[in-house]
Tab-separated table of C-alpha atoms in Angstrom:
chain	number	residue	atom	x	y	z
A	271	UNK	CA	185.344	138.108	164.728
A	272	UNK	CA	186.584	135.267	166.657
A	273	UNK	CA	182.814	133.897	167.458
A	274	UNK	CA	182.851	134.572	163.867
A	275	UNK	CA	186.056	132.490	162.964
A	276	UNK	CA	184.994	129.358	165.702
A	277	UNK	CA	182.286	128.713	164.122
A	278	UNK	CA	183.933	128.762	160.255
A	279	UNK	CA	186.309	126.339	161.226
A	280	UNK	CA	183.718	123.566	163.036
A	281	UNK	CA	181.615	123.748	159.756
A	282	UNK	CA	184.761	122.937	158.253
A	283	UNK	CA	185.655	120.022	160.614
A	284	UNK	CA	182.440	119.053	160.256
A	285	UNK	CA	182.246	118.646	156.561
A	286	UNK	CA	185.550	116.957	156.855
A	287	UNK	CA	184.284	114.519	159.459
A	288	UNK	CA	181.184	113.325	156.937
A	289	UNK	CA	181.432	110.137	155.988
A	290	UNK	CA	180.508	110.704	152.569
A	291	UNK	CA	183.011	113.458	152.692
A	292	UNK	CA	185.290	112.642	148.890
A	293	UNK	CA	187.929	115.513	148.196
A	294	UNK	CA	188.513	115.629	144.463
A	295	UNK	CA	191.947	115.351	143.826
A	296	UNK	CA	193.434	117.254	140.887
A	297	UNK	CA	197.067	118.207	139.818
A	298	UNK	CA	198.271	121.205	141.438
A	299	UNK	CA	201.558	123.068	141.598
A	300	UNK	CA	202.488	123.110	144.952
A	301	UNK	CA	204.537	126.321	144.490
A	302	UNK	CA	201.865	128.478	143.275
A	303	UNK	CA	199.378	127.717	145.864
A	304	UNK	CA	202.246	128.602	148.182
A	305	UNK	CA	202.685	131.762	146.760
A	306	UNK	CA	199.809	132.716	146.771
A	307	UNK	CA	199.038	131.613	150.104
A	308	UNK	CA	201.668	133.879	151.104
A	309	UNK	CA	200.398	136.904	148.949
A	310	UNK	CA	197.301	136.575	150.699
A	311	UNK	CA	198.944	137.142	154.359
A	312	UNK	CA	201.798	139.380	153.315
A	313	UNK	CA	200.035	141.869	155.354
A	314	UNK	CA	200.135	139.958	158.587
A	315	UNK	CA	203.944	138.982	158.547
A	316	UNK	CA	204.561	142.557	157.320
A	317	UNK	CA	202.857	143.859	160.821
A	318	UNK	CA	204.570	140.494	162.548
A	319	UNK	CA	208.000	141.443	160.963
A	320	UNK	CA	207.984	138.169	159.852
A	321	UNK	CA	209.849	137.309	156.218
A	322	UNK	CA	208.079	134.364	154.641
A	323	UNK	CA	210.238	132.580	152.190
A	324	UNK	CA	208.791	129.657	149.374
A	325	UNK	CA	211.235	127.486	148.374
A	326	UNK	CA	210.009	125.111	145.992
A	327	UNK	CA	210.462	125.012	142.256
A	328	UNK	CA	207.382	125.931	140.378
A	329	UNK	CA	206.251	122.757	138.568
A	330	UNK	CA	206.615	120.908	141.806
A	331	UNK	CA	202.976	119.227	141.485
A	332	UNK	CA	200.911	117.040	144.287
A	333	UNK	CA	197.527	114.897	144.003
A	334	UNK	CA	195.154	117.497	145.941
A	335	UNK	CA	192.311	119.462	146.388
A	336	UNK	CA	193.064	123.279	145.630
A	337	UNK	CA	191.326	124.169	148.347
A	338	UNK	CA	191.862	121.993	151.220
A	339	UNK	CA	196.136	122.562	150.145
A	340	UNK	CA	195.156	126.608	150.410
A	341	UNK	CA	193.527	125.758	154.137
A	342	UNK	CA	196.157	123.739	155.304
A	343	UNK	CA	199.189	126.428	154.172
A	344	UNK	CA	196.920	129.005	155.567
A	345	UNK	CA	196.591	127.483	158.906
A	346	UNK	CA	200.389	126.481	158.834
A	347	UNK	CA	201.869	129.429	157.627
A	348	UNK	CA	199.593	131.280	159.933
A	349	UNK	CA	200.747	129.822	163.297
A	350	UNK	CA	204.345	130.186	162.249
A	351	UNK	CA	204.214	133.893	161.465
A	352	UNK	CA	202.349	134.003	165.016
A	353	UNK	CA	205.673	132.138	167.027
A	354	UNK	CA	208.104	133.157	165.121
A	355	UNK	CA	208.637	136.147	166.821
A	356	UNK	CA	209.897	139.672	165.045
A	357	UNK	CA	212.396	139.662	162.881
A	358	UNK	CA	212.543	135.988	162.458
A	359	UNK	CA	211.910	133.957	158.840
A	360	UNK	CA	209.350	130.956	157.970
A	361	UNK	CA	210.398	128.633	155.172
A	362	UNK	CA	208.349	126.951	152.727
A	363	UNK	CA	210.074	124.184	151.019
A	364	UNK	CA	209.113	120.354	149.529
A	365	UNK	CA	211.492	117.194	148.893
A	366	UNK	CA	210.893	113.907	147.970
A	367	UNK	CA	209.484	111.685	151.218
A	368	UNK	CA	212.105	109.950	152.280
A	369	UNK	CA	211.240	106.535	152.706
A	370	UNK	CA	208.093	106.526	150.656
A	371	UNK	CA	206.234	103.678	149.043
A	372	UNK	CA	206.926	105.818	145.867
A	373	UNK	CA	209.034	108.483	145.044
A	374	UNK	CA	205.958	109.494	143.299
A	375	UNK	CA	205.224	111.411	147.627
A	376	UNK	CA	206.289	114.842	148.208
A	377	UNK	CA	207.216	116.304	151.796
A	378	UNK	CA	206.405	119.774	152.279
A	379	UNK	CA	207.758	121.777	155.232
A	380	UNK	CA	206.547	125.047	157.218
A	381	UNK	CA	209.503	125.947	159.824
A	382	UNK	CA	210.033	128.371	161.880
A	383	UNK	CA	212.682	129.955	164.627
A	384	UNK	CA	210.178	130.726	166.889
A	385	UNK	CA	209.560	129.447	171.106
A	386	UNK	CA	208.994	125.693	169.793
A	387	UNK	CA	206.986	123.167	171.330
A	388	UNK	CA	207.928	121.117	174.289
A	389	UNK	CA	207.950	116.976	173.727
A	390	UNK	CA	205.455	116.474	175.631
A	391	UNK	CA	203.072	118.633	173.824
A	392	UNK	CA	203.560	117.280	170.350
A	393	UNK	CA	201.448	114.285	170.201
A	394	UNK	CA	198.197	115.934	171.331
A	395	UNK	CA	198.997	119.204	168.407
A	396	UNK	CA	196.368	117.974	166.016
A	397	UNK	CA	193.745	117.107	168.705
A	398	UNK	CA	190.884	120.013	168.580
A	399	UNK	CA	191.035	122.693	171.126
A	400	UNK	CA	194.273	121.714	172.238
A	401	UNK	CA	196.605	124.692	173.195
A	402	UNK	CA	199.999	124.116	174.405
A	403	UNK	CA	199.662	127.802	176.324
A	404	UNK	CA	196.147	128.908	176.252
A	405	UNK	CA	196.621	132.427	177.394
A	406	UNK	CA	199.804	132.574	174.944
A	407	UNK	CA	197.258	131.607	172.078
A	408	UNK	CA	194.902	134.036	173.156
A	409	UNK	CA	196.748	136.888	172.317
A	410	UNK	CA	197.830	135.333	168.940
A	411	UNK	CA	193.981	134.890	168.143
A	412	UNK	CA	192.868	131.459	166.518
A	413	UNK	CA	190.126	128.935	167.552
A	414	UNK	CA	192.262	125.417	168.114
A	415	UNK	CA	190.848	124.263	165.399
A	416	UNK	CA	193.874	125.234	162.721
A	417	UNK	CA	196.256	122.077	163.008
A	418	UNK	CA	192.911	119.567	163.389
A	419	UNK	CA	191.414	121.046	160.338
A	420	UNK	CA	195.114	120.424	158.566
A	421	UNK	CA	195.231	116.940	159.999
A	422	UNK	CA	191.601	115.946	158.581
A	423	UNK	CA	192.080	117.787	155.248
A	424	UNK	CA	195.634	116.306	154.505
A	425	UNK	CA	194.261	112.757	155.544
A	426	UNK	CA	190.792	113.231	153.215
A	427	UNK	CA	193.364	113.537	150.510
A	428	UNK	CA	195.656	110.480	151.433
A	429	UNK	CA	198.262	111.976	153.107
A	430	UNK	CA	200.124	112.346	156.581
A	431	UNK	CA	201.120	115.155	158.849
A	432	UNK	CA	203.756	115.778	161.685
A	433	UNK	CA	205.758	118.114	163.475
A	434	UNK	CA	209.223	118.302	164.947
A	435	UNK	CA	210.549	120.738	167.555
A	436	UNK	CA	212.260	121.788	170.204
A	437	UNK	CA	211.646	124.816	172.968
A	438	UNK	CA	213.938	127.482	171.986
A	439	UNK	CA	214.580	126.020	168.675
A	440	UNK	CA	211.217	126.987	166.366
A	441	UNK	CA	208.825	123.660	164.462
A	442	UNK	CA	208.675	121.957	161.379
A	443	UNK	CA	205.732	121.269	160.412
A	444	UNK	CA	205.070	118.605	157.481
A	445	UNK	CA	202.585	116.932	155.379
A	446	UNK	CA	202.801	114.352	152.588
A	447	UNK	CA	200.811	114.253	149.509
């Protein structure tokens, strides 16, 4: 399964990473993809004992590609519910980007009260293969691909992507569209 799930994820790097590579941006509400990214793992937080709440108003619509916005929640939401630890809760929620060329940007957020990430860590997140504890990561499953394939899909369609956290205190991931 993992051979399995490697090799899924450099196809999709490398389809990102072709030049003539154009995502077709379309309307989407942001909401509903979230919700139905989290439908589609409900199982896995249910056996993590993890509560995954959306909070964004339905309506709430970005420029994206359906799909690429379902990979990147997947792979966001899905390394949350792995850190956040039992009993714990990972938010969904969007705001206007502050500081934005146009108010026309929206910031969504994936948090979670989990182990964090140290500082020094953060920078190299998106970089492929990187693991901030590789035998930590092992048991969580995953290739090290997740947060690269976010990075190039979010950036195919314009936006930007980030993170803020602390040890002890969980991660915030974001992206703009």
């Amino acid at each position: 399964q993992r051979l399995g799930d490697l090799v899924d994820d450099l196809l999709d790097l490398a389809a990102l990473d072709r030049p003539d590579h154009r995502p077709i941006l379309v309307a989407v509400d942001l909401a509903a993809v979230a919700h139905a990214v989290v439908h589609s793992m409900a199982d896995r937080a249910e056996r993590a004992q993890v509560t995954v709440v959306v909070e964004i108003s339905l309506g709430c619509m970005v420029l994206a590609e359906p799909k690429g916005l379902h990979h990147v929640l997947i792979n966001l939401l899905d390394n949350a519910v792995a850190y956040a630890g039992a009993g714990a809760q990972v938010r969904v929620d969007a705001e206007a980007a502050a500081g934005a060329l146009s108010p026309k940007w929206v910031r969504v957020y994936v948090s979670d009260c989990g182990v964090g990430i140290a500082a020094a860590h953060l920078p190299r997140l998106f970089e492929r293969f990187y693991r901030v504890d590789a035998g930590r990561s092992r048991q969580h499953g995953g290739t090290g691909l997740g947060l690269a394939i976010v990075k190039h899909h979010i950036e195919a369609m314009g936006g930007s992507v980030g993170v803020h956290s602390e040890v002890g205190k969980g991660a915030r991931f974001w992206f703009e569209l």
